[in-house]
Structure formats: structure tokens, C-alpha cells
XYZ file of C-alpha atoms in Angstrom:
114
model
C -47.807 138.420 85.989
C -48.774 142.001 83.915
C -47.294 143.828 87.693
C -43.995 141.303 87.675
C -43.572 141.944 83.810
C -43.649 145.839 84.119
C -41.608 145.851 87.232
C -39.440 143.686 87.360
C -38.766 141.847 84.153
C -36.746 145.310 82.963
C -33.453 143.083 85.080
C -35.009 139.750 85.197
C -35.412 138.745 81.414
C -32.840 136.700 79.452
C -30.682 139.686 78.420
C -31.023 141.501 81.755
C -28.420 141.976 84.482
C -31.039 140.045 87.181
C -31.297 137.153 84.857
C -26.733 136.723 84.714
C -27.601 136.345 88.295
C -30.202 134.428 89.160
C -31.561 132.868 86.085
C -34.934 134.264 86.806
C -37.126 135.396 83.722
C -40.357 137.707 84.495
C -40.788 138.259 80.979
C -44.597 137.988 79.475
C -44.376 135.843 76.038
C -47.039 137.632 73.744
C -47.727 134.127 72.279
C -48.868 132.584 76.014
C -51.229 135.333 76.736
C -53.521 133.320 74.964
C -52.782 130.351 77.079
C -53.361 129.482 80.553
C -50.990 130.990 83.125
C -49.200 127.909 84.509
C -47.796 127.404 81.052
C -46.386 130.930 80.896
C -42.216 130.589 81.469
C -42.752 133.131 84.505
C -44.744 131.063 86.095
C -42.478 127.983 85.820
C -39.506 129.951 86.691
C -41.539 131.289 90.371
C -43.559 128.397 91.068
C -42.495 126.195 94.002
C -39.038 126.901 92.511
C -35.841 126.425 94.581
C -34.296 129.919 94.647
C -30.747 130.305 93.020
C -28.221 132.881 95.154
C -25.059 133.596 93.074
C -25.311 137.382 94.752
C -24.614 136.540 98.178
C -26.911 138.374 100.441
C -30.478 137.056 100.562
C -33.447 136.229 103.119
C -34.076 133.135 104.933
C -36.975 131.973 102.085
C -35.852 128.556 99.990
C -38.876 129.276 97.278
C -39.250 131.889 94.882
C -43.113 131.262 95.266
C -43.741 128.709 98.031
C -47.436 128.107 97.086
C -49.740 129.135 100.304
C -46.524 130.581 102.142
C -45.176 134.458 102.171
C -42.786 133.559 104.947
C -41.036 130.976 102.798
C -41.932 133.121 99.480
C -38.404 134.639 98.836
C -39.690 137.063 95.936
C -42.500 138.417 98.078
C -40.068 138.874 101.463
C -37.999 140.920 99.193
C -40.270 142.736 98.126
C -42.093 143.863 101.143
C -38.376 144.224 102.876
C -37.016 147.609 102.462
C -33.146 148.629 103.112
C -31.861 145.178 103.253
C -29.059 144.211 100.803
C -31.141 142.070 99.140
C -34.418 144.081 98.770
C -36.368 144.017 95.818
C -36.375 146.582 93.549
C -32.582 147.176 94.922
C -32.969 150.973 93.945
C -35.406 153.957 94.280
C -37.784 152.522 96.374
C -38.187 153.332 100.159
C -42.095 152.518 100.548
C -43.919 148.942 99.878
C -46.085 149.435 97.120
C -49.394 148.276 98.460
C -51.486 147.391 95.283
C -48.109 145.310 94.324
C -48.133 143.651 98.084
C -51.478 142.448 97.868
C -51.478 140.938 94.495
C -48.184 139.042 95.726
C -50.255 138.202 98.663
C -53.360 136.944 96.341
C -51.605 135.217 94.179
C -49.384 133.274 96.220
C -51.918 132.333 98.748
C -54.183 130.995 95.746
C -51.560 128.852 95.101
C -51.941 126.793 98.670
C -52.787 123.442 98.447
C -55.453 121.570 99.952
């Protein structure tokens, strides 16, 4: 959640122009560090959530975080797609970050269940 915070909750916070469009808040709460990390509000706003499109383009995913599936993970296909309308982040970036792709990897795959 420290990697989402840092790079992506700069648009995706309640004040930020990702949040007007999807409703999506990466934002780390100071006063839930100290609690487990399925009560943090990014967690509940990724996990097994239906995605929300009011920007049109988007890939075939219907999760934000489809616990135990990247193909069906809509944050982590936009993240590891480059020069697609609806990559993730939209600018400066023409490389998958690696370190960033295999925590998405982790982390969702954790989430699989029995």
C-alpha cells in the first residue's frame, strides 16, 4: 500500500483529479498504520471491488483487485500495459516498473482464496 500511496495516490485521493473520476482513494490514513491492512480505506476501495469507468477507455478487467487473478485485476493490467489509453500512470512512463509489478503480483495473488 506504501508503493500505491507514493505513486499513485498523488491523482487518486479525495481531492485528486483520479478520484472526480473514478472514486478510487490510494491514500495511506496515518491513524490505520497502526491497524491491520484490510481495515485501511485503500484496501476497501481495491479489494474484490467492481471497477467504476466514467473515463471511457479501459481494459477488459471487472475488479480493481480480483483476489488470486491479474487477468481480471484491472489496476494491475493497467499498470503493466504501456501506450494504451487507459494505462496507468497515463504520463511519463514508457517501461513497467519491475519492483512495482511484482509487489502487484504478490499481493494480489496472496489474496486467492482457497
Amino acid at each position: 500500500f506504501g508503493y500505491l500511496h507514493a505513486n499513485c495516490g498523488h491523482c487518486h485521493n479525495p481531492t485528486g483529479s483520479g478520484n472526480a473520476q473514478t472514486g478510487l482513494d490510494l491514500w495511506l490514513r496515518w491513524a490505520e498504520l497502526s491497524g491491520p491492512a484490510h481495515e485501511f480505506t485503500a484496501f476497501k476501495a481495491v479489494y474484490d471491488a467492481d471497477i467504476v469507468w466514467l473515463d471511457g477507455a479501459r481494459p477488459e478487467a471487472t475488479k480493481r483487485v480480483d483476489p488470486g487473478s491479474l487477468e481480471n485485476s484491472a489496476m494491475y493490467q493497467r499498470f503493466i500495459a504501456k501506450g494504451e489509453e487507459w494505462s496507468m500512470p497515463p504520463l511519463g512512463t514508457e517501461d513497467v516498473d519491475p519492483t512495482g509489478k511484482l509487489l502487484f503480483e504478490t499481493f494480489i495473488n496472496s489474496l486467492a482464496l482457497p
